[in-house]
Amino acid sequence: MLQDGSTQLLCLTASSGVPLFTRGASKQLPFSVIGSLNGVHMFGGGQGALLSSCETEGGGKVVWKVFHDSVMLIAVSGGGSSGACIGEEESRLQRLLENVWSCMVLVLGQDELVNLRNIERLKRDLRSCFCLIDKLLEEKHQGVLGDLTHCADSLVPPNPTPLQEAVDGFAQAADSEFGCLFVHGRIVVATEKWWRLAPQEVVLLCALVRTLSASGSASCDYPVFLPQGSPTVAHRLLRFQLLPGADVCVLCGPTPSLQKAETELVGRFWSPLIETLRSCLAVGERCLPGSVPLRPDVLALLLINRETRRSVSCVQISSHHPLSDSSLSKSRCWELLKLFYIFSISRYFTQEETLCGSPEESTQSSHTEDFLHGFSHQPQQCYLVTEECKSYGLQTQQHQFFLLVLPSVPTFALRTVATQTLADIISATAF
């Protein structure tokens, strides 16, 4: 139905199948196909069968999900070239549908989506969600993995202490307990209450901040609903650009006004830290300070702190490697890192620890349980060897670590390389 590697998202009313919007692949599915996808799901429901997914003849995947008996979301994937197996692709699409629904709640609130009073007005209102939904679809291989891991994509600054003090003071002065500093769309520091938000809420707020930053505005006052914490009552998200690529945000109530916060608070707390912010910006896409040594044969890594629900990830393309050894592009490295993460949590690592544990993920958990049935222990390490790279994953009580290295690295050395790289990062950053 679609080209390999492309994904199209369909949104319909659950009761009547009226299309609300489509996003994704450049070539839209014909209306007859959309009607058939809705019809087969409704037929199954009428026969007492829940149709959640199916495979197409071309190796693609279709996934259905109904939310609150009100809205049906359908994800259609062309499959094919990415290297993911069918089970892994289904896990990715299920997560996509959950995130899209939460995006809709974040922007519009749950009441408007559950109580469908005026379909045409809802179609117009849903347009305000498109930028955020498109951001999730576009970030598939752009170095942001939080929508998949439900861990906050983070950047580790060289000197976090003054930044932490500033964000705590700034939030308190803005009559808020929820404040966060972003650099390159990743969290640098945040208040304690910000980290207490549901993992999915933190991830979606990060995506929203990246979307608002891309608009070019220096500041904004944006109403948001928290999909789990406050799905029916809106909060204000105040966002201020400190430097290009550096933003600070607070979640607050009616006060302060945007103008008051911008004129009285931003300069007071952040002007003294301009050079510190510039040092954070200099860290760039590496997301780790220069004090962290990385071997030249490391292609990409993802480190998850299971306790704080934070993650750091980066791709390292070195000019020292001959093209005969590795000709992988940066986007392909991100893609392979994402696929290895899905591979690992779909087969070996503890699913409920890696994900946020919402009821919607019971299907994914069952895939892992089926695979592990009969094993006498919980795997703690795994590896994968392909023509493009070698990958190693390990799980400890506090961390999950996923590493991609050049094919020239001996397979017997993968465990040593991974454990040493993890130890170097933790000792240098205490992440």
mmCIF file of C-alpha atoms in Angstrom, residues 111-426:
data_model
loop_
_atom_site.group_PDB
_atom_site.id
_atom_site.type_symbol
_atom_site.label_atom_id
_atom_site.label_comp_id
_atom_site.label_asym_id
_atom_site.label_seq_id
_atom_site.Cartn_x
_atom_site.Cartn_y
_atom_site.Cartn_z
ATOM 1 C CA ASP A 111 -13.132 16.098 26.901
ATOM 2 C CA GLU A 112 -13.153 17.488 23.366
ATOM 3 C CA LEU A 113 -11.917 14.173 21.972
ATOM 4 C CA VAL A 114 -14.229 11.909 23.967
ATOM 5 C CA ASN A 115 -17.432 13.953 23.623
ATOM 6 C CA LEU A 116 -17.749 14.350 19.853
ATOM 7 C CA ARG A 117 -20.377 17.063 19.567
ATOM 8 C CA ASN A 118 -19.362 18.734 16.303
ATOM 9 C CA ILE A 119 -17.209 16.681 13.900
ATOM 10 C CA GLU A 120 -16.388 19.555 11.562
ATOM 11 C CA ARG A 121 -15.223 21.761 14.405
ATOM 12 C CA LEU A 122 -13.104 18.919 15.760
ATOM 13 C CA LYS A 123 -11.447 18.535 12.344
ATOM 14 C CA ARG A 124 -10.488 22.216 12.438
ATOM 15 C CA ASP A 125 -9.259 22.019 16.026
ATOM 16 C CA LEU A 126 -7.138 18.966 15.273
ATOM 17 C CA ARG A 127 -5.052 21.021 12.850
ATOM 18 C CA SER A 128 -3.341 22.559 15.865
ATOM 19 C CA CYS A 129 -1.948 19.083 16.638
ATOM 20 C CA PHE A 130 -0.428 18.499 13.195
ATOM 21 C CA CYS A 131 2.948 20.125 13.852
ATOM 22 C CA LEU A 132 3.475 18.010 16.952
ATOM 23 C CA ILE A 133 2.284 14.797 15.288
ATOM 24 C CA ASP A 134 4.461 15.486 12.257
ATOM 25 C CA LYS A 135 7.405 16.074 14.573
ATOM 26 C CA LEU A 136 6.956 12.572 16.010
ATOM 27 C CA LEU A 137 6.808 11.094 12.515
ATOM 28 C CA GLU A 138 9.796 13.089 11.249
ATOM 29 C CA GLU A 139 12.016 12.384 14.266
ATOM 30 C CA LYS A 140 12.168 8.711 13.395
ATOM 31 C CA HIS A 141 15.904 8.851 12.664
ATOM 32 C CA GLN A 142 16.865 12.338 13.834
ATOM 33 C CA GLY A 143 18.560 11.463 17.100
ATOM 34 C CA VAL A 144 15.522 11.843 19.342
ATOM 35 C CA LEU A 145 14.405 8.493 20.750
ATOM 36 C CA GLY A 146 12.151 9.521 23.640
ATOM 37 C CA ASP A 147 8.953 8.797 21.725
ATOM 38 C CA LEU A 148 10.123 5.166 21.515
ATOM 39 C CA THR A 149 11.805 4.713 24.914
ATOM 40 C CA HIS A 150 9.512 6.994 26.947
ATOM 41 C CA CYS A 151 12.640 8.326 28.577
ATOM 42 C CA ALA A 152 13.562 11.995 28.399
ATOM 43 C CA ASP A 153 16.237 12.723 25.790
ATOM 44 C CA SER A 154 18.925 14.523 27.764
ATOM 45 C CA LEU A 155 22.131 16.454 27.314
ATOM 46 C CA VAL A 156 24.776 16.245 30.067
ATOM 47 C CA PRO A 157 26.330 19.690 30.647
ATOM 48 C CA PRO A 158 29.943 20.240 31.718
ATOM 49 C CA ASN A 159 28.806 22.171 34.823
ATOM 50 C CA PRO A 160 25.204 21.372 35.865
ATOM 51 C CA THR A 161 25.149 22.915 39.369
ATOM 52 C CA PRO A 162 24.575 26.614 38.499
ATOM 53 C CA LEU A 163 22.032 25.610 35.851
ATOM 54 C CA GLN A 164 20.088 23.509 38.353
ATOM 55 C CA GLU A 165 20.052 26.354 40.846
ATOM 56 C CA ALA A 166 18.869 28.766 38.153
ATOM 57 C CA VAL A 167 16.001 26.601 36.916
ATOM 58 C CA ASP A 168 14.828 25.954 40.493
ATOM 59 C CA GLY A 169 14.893 29.662 41.309
ATOM 60 C CA PHE A 170 13.297 30.668 38.013
ATOM 61 C CA ALA A 171 10.407 28.225 38.474
ATOM 62 C CA GLN A 172 9.821 29.355 42.054
ATOM 63 C CA ALA A 173 9.771 33.011 41.014
ATOM 64 C CA ALA A 174 7.207 32.113 38.326
ATOM 65 C CA ASP A 175 4.897 30.540 40.952
ATOM 66 C CA SER A 176 5.625 27.094 39.566
ATOM 67 C CA GLU A 177 7.160 23.832 40.713
ATOM 68 C CA PHE A 178 7.659 22.634 37.136
ATOM 69 C CA GLY A 179 10.637 24.102 35.282
ATOM 70 C CA CYS A 180 13.019 22.756 32.681
ATOM 71 C CA LEU A 181 16.031 23.901 30.642
ATOM 72 C CA PHE A 182 16.407 22.558 27.090
ATOM 73 C CA VAL A 183 19.451 22.664 24.835
ATOM 74 C CA HIS A 184 19.111 21.419 21.262
ATOM 75 C CA GLY A 185 15.676 20.085 22.229
ATOM 76 C CA ARG A 186 17.066 17.886 25.007
ATOM 77 C CA ILE A 187 16.667 18.303 28.746
ATOM 78 C CA VAL A 188 19.708 19.656 30.576
ATOM 79 C CA VAL A 189 18.265 20.217 34.056
ATOM 80 C CA ALA A 190 14.744 20.303 35.507
ATOM 81 C CA THR A 191 12.979 20.777 38.821
ATOM 82 C CA GLU A 192 12.131 17.772 40.977
ATOM 83 C CA LYS A 193 8.400 18.052 40.208
ATOM 84 C CA TRP A 194 9.091 18.098 36.461
ATOM 85 C CA TRP A 195 10.728 14.679 36.789
ATOM 86 C CA ARG A 196 7.687 13.445 38.695
ATOM 87 C CA LEU A 197 5.486 13.932 35.641
ATOM 88 C CA ALA A 198 4.558 10.724 33.852
ATOM 89 C CA PRO A 199 7.388 9.627 31.508
ATOM 90 C CA GLN A 200 5.202 9.997 28.441
ATOM 91 C CA GLU A 201 4.216 13.525 29.486
ATOM 92 C CA VAL A 202 7.867 14.531 29.832
ATOM 93 C CA VAL A 203 8.636 13.119 26.379
ATOM 94 C CA LEU A 204 5.690 14.863 24.711
ATOM 95 C CA LEU A 205 6.446 18.179 26.402
ATOM 96 C CA CYS A 206 9.985 17.885 25.023
ATOM 97 C CA ALA A 207 8.564 17.304 21.541
ATOM 98 C CA LEU A 208 6.253 20.286 21.951
ATOM 99 C CA VAL A 209 9.141 22.527 23.012
ATOM 100 C CA ARG A 210 11.119 21.446 19.934
ATOM 101 C CA THR A 211 8.102 22.313 17.783
ATOM 102 C CA LEU A 212 7.647 25.721 19.414
ATOM 103 C CA SER A 213 11.371 26.456 19.132
ATOM 104 C CA ALA A 214 11.288 25.657 15.431
ATOM 105 C CA SER A 215 8.614 28.327 14.955
ATOM 106 C CA GLY A 216 11.253 31.000 15.577
ATOM 107 C CA SER A 217 9.392 32.873 18.316
ATOM 108 C CA ALA A 218 11.434 34.192 21.252
ATOM 109 C CA SER A 219 8.692 33.383 23.776
ATOM 110 C CA CYS A 220 5.208 31.909 23.934
ATOM 111 C CA ASP A 221 2.328 31.183 26.304
ATOM 112 C CA TYR A 222 0.827 27.833 25.268
ATOM 113 C CA PRO A 223 -2.075 25.985 26.983
ATOM 114 C CA VAL A 224 -1.427 22.264 27.543
ATOM 115 C CA PHE A 225 -3.268 19.347 29.116
ATOM 116 C CA LEU A 226 -1.257 16.618 30.808
ATOM 117 C CA PRO A 227 -2.510 13.327 29.275
ATOM 118 C CA GLN A 228 -2.201 11.426 32.560
ATOM 119 C CA GLY A 229 -1.936 14.062 35.274
ATOM 120 C CA SER A 230 -4.492 16.608 34.071
ATOM 121 C CA PRO A 231 -6.292 15.522 30.853
ATOM 122 C CA THR A 232 -9.282 17.846 31.358
ATOM 123 C CA VAL A 233 -7.786 20.968 32.990
ATOM 124 C CA ALA A 234 -5.272 23.057 31.064
ATOM 125 C CA HIS A 235 -1.973 24.453 32.368
ATOM 126 C CA ARG A 236 0.103 27.240 30.850
ATOM 127 C CA LEU A 237 3.448 26.366 29.285
ATOM 128 C CA LEU A 238 5.646 29.457 29.253
ATOM 129 C CA ARG A 239 8.665 29.091 26.967
ATOM 130 C CA PHE A 240 11.542 31.551 26.561
ATOM 131 C CA GLN A 241 14.491 31.393 24.190
ATOM 132 C CA LEU A 242 17.681 32.204 26.127
ATOM 133 C CA LEU A 243 20.039 31.687 23.178
ATOM 134 C CA PRO A 244 19.458 30.084 19.781
ATOM 135 C CA GLY A 245 19.120 26.412 20.696
ATOM 136 C CA ALA A 246 18.613 27.017 24.434
ATOM 137 C CA ASP A 247 15.113 27.357 25.926
ATOM 138 C CA VAL A 248 13.670 27.458 29.438
ATOM 139 C CA CYS A 249 10.073 26.472 30.235
ATOM 140 C CA VAL A 250 7.719 26.446 33.196
ATOM 141 C CA LEU A 251 4.272 24.932 33.706
ATOM 142 C CA CYS A 252 2.178 27.371 35.704
ATOM 143 C CA GLY A 253 -1.296 28.690 36.480
ATOM 144 C CA PRO A 254 -2.845 32.098 35.736
ATOM 145 C CA THR A 255 0.201 34.016 36.964
ATOM 146 C CA PRO A 256 2.659 35.385 36.050
ATOM 147 C CA SER A 257 1.847 36.969 32.709
ATOM 148 C CA LEU A 258 4.127 36.184 29.797
ATOM 149 C CA GLN A 259 5.310 39.785 29.664
ATOM 150 C CA LYS A 260 6.123 39.930 33.381
ATOM 151 C CA ALA A 261 8.061 36.656 33.302
ATOM 152 C CA GLU A 262 9.975 37.769 30.216
ATOM 153 C CA THR A 263 10.871 41.254 31.408
ATOM 154 C CA GLU A 264 11.443 40.632 35.133
ATOM 155 C CA LEU A 265 12.525 37.007 35.540
ATOM 156 C CA VAL A 266 14.396 35.771 32.470
ATOM 157 C CA GLY A 267 17.227 38.292 32.637
ATOM 158 C CA ARG A 268 17.441 38.098 36.419
ATOM 159 C CA PHE A 269 18.133 34.365 36.508
ATOM 160 C CA TRP A 270 19.745 33.618 33.164
ATOM 161 C CA SER A 271 21.845 36.615 32.116
ATOM 162 C CA PRO A 272 24.652 35.676 34.556
ATOM 163 C CA LEU A 273 24.799 32.206 32.991
ATOM 164 C CA ILE A 274 25.251 33.083 29.327
ATOM 165 C CA GLU A 275 28.731 31.569 29.120
ATOM 166 C CA THR A 276 27.569 28.436 30.940
ATOM 167 C CA LEU A 277 24.744 28.104 28.426
ATOM 168 C CA ARG A 278 27.193 28.508 25.565
ATOM 169 C CA SER A 279 29.288 25.662 26.978
ATOM 170 C CA CYS A 280 26.151 23.497 26.926
ATOM 171 C CA LEU A 281 25.443 24.445 23.328
ATOM 172 C CA ALA A 282 29.021 23.479 22.454
ATOM 173 C CA VAL A 283 28.338 19.908 23.613
ATOM 174 C CA GLY A 284 26.059 19.650 20.584
ATOM 175 C CA GLU A 285 24.638 16.380 19.276
ATOM 176 C CA ARG A 286 27.221 14.380 21.214
ATOM 177 C CA CYS A 287 25.087 15.043 24.327
ATOM 178 C CA LEU A 288 28.066 14.121 26.508
ATOM 179 C CA PRO A 289 30.750 16.551 27.733
ATOM 180 C CA GLY A 290 34.295 16.346 26.436
ATOM 181 C CA SER A 291 35.390 14.684 29.681
ATOM 182 C CA VAL A 292 33.731 11.464 28.473
ATOM 183 C CA PRO A 293 36.123 9.455 26.290
ATOM 184 C CA LEU A 294 34.602 7.459 23.443
ATOM 185 C CA ARG A 295 36.532 4.855 21.484
ATOM 186 C CA PRO A 296 36.979 5.755 17.789
ATOM 187 C CA ASP A 297 35.314 2.484 16.725
ATOM 188 C CA VAL A 298 32.044 3.414 18.485
ATOM 189 C CA LEU A 299 29.347 4.294 15.963
ATOM 190 C CA ALA A 300 26.378 5.054 18.231
ATOM 191 C CA LEU A 301 25.135 4.584 21.766
ATOM 192 C CA LEU A 302 22.009 4.892 23.877
ATOM 193 C CA LEU A 303 22.225 4.990 27.680
ATOM 194 C CA ILE A 304 19.025 4.842 29.752
ATOM 195 C CA ASN A 305 18.882 5.542 33.469
ATOM 196 C CA ARG A 306 16.030 3.287 34.581
ATOM 197 C CA GLU A 307 15.521 5.139 37.866
ATOM 198 C CA THR A 308 15.318 8.713 36.579
ATOM 199 C CA ARG A 309 13.744 7.820 33.187
ATOM 200 C CA ARG A 310 16.422 9.855 31.386
ATOM 201 C CA SER A 311 18.494 8.861 28.373
ATOM 202 C CA VAL A 312 21.481 10.117 26.418
ATOM 203 C CA SER A 313 22.228 9.054 22.864
ATOM 204 C CA CYS A 314 24.678 10.017 20.178
ATOM 205 C CA VAL A 315 26.118 8.976 16.826
ATOM 206 C CA GLN A 316 29.849 9.248 16.207
ATOM 207 C CA ILE A 317 30.961 9.231 12.586
ATOM 208 C CA SER A 318 34.757 9.486 12.597
ATOM 209 C CA SER A 319 36.805 10.609 9.615
ATOM 210 C CA HIS A 320 39.544 8.222 10.733
ATOM 211 C CA HIS A 321 37.593 5.195 9.571
ATOM 212 C CA PRO A 322 38.163 4.099 5.966
ATOM 213 C CA LEU A 323 34.974 3.914 3.959
ATOM 214 C CA SER A 324 35.675 0.254 3.279
ATOM 215 C CA ASP A 325 35.231 -0.362 7.001
ATOM 216 C CA SER A 326 32.078 1.661 7.509
ATOM 217 C CA SER A 327 30.185 3.793 5.031
ATOM 218 C CA LEU A 328 27.140 4.260 7.261
ATOM 219 C CA SER A 329 25.498 7.654 7.192
ATOM 220 C CA LYS A 330 24.492 9.396 10.384
ATOM 221 C CA SER A 331 20.789 8.801 9.715
ATOM 222 C CA ARG A 332 21.426 5.082 9.124
ATOM 223 C CA CYS A 333 23.309 4.842 12.411
ATOM 224 C CA TRP A 334 20.352 6.377 14.228
ATOM 225 C CA GLU A 335 18.052 3.931 12.467
ATOM 226 C CA LEU A 336 20.201 0.939 13.411
ATOM 227 C CA LEU A 337 20.421 2.124 17.022
ATOM 228 C CA LYS A 338 16.638 2.380 17.206
ATOM 229 C CA LEU A 339 16.211 -1.069 15.648
ATOM 230 C CA PHE A 340 18.681 -2.651 18.065
ATOM 231 C CA TYR A 341 16.850 -1.062 20.993
ATOM 232 C CA ILE A 342 13.545 -2.526 19.779
ATOM 233 C CA PHE A 343 15.239 -5.873 19.125
ATOM 234 C CA SER A 344 16.614 -5.995 22.669
ATOM 235 C CA ILE A 345 13.477 -4.994 24.579
ATOM 236 C CA SER A 346 11.269 -7.161 22.371
ATOM 237 C CA ARG A 347 13.274 -10.278 23.196
ATOM 238 C CA TYR A 348 15.556 -10.021 26.188
ATOM 239 C CA PHE A 349 15.295 -7.091 28.562
ATOM 240 C CA THR A 350 12.547 -6.492 31.097
ATOM 241 C CA GLN A 351 9.707 -4.828 29.224
ATOM 242 C CA GLU A 352 7.908 -3.214 32.150
ATOM 243 C CA GLU A 353 11.160 -1.593 33.284
ATOM 244 C CA THR A 354 11.970 -0.186 29.858
ATOM 245 C CA LEU A 355 8.502 1.137 29.103
ATOM 246 C CA CYS A 356 6.186 3.264 31.164
ATOM 247 C CA GLY A 357 3.931 0.366 32.074
ATOM 248 C CA SER A 358 0.650 1.761 30.763
ATOM 249 C CA PRO A 359 -2.213 -0.659 30.015
ATOM 250 C CA GLU A 360 -1.862 0.030 26.313
ATOM 251 C CA GLU A 361 1.500 -1.745 26.324
ATOM 252 C CA SER A 362 0.172 -5.141 27.471
ATOM 253 C CA THR A 363 0.434 -6.403 23.898
ATOM 254 C CA GLN A 364 4.118 -5.516 23.716
ATOM 255 C CA SER A 365 4.762 -7.148 27.085
ATOM 256 C CA SER A 366 3.137 -10.362 25.906
ATOM 257 C CA HIS A 367 5.551 -10.516 22.943
ATOM 258 C CA THR A 368 8.501 -10.482 25.335
ATOM 259 C CA GLU A 369 6.912 -13.041 27.644
ATOM 260 C CA ASP A 370 6.202 -15.396 24.752
ATOM 261 C CA PHE A 371 9.796 -15.200 23.575
ATOM 262 C CA LEU A 372 11.225 -15.731 27.054
ATOM 263 C CA HIS A 373 8.878 -18.609 27.889
ATOM 264 C CA GLY A 374 10.975 -21.544 29.054
ATOM 265 C CA PHE A 375 14.054 -19.510 29.949
ATOM 266 C CA SER A 376 15.242 -20.082 33.510
ATOM 267 C CA HIS A 377 16.615 -16.554 33.943
ATOM 268 C CA GLN A 378 16.184 -12.973 32.864
ATOM 269 C CA PRO A 379 18.817 -12.099 30.210
ATOM 270 C CA GLN A 380 21.067 -9.221 31.166
ATOM 271 C CA GLN A 381 23.182 -8.912 28.006
ATOM 272 C CA CYS A 382 22.716 -9.554 24.300
ATOM 273 C CA TYR A 383 24.529 -8.888 21.055
ATOM 274 C CA LEU A 384 23.822 -8.819 17.337
ATOM 275 C CA VAL A 385 26.253 -9.100 14.419
ATOM 276 C CA THR A 386 25.301 -7.815 10.959
ATOM 277 C CA GLU A 387 27.177 -6.750 7.854
ATOM 278 C CA GLU A 388 26.763 -3.074 8.738
ATOM 279 C CA CYS A 389 27.808 -3.082 12.390
ATOM 280 C CA LYS A 390 28.034 -5.060 15.612
ATOM 281 C CA SER A 391 25.709 -4.231 18.507
ATOM 282 C CA TYR A 392 25.808 -5.012 22.201
ATOM 283 C CA GLY A 393 23.194 -4.372 24.882
ATOM 284 C CA LEU A 394 23.439 -4.780 28.616
ATOM 285 C CA GLN A 395 21.067 -4.244 31.497
ATOM 286 C CA THR A 396 21.924 -3.481 35.117
ATOM 287 C CA GLN A 397 19.682 -2.591 38.012
ATOM 288 C CA GLN A 398 20.045 1.108 37.230
ATOM 289 C CA HIS A 399 20.913 1.297 33.513
ATOM 290 C CA GLN A 400 20.251 -0.077 30.076
ATOM 291 C CA PHE A 401 23.016 0.466 27.539
ATOM 292 C CA PHE A 402 22.954 -0.110 23.784
ATOM 293 C CA LEU A 403 26.174 0.208 21.771
ATOM 294 C CA LEU A 404 26.917 0.028 18.036
ATOM 295 C CA VAL A 405 30.517 -0.451 16.893
ATOM 296 C CA LEU A 406 32.364 -1.004 13.641
ATOM 297 C CA PRO A 407 32.242 -4.500 12.099
ATOM 298 C CA SER A 408 36.038 -4.708 12.514
ATOM 299 C CA VAL A 409 35.713 -4.942 16.312
ATOM 300 C CA PRO A 410 36.213 -8.630 17.260
ATOM 301 C CA THR A 411 32.980 -10.243 18.420
ATOM 302 C CA PHE A 412 34.674 -11.668 21.516
ATOM 303 C CA ALA A 413 35.615 -8.115 22.564
ATOM 304 C CA LEU A 414 32.093 -6.638 22.383
ATOM 305 C CA ARG A 415 31.295 -7.239 26.046
ATOM 306 C CA THR A 416 34.529 -5.620 27.202
ATOM 307 C CA VAL A 417 34.039 -2.615 24.930
ATOM 308 C CA ALA A 418 30.450 -2.107 26.094
ATOM 309 C CA THR A 419 31.124 -2.468 29.815
ATOM 310 C CA GLN A 420 34.173 -0.192 29.652
ATOM 311 C CA THR A 421 32.312 2.474 27.650
ATOM 312 C CA LEU A 422 29.436 2.393 30.130
ATOM 313 C CA ALA A 423 31.836 2.671 33.067
ATOM 314 C CA ASP A 424 33.618 5.633 31.443
ATOM 315 C CA ILE A 425 30.355 7.524 30.939
ATOM 316 C CA ILE A 426 29.054 6.906 34.443
#
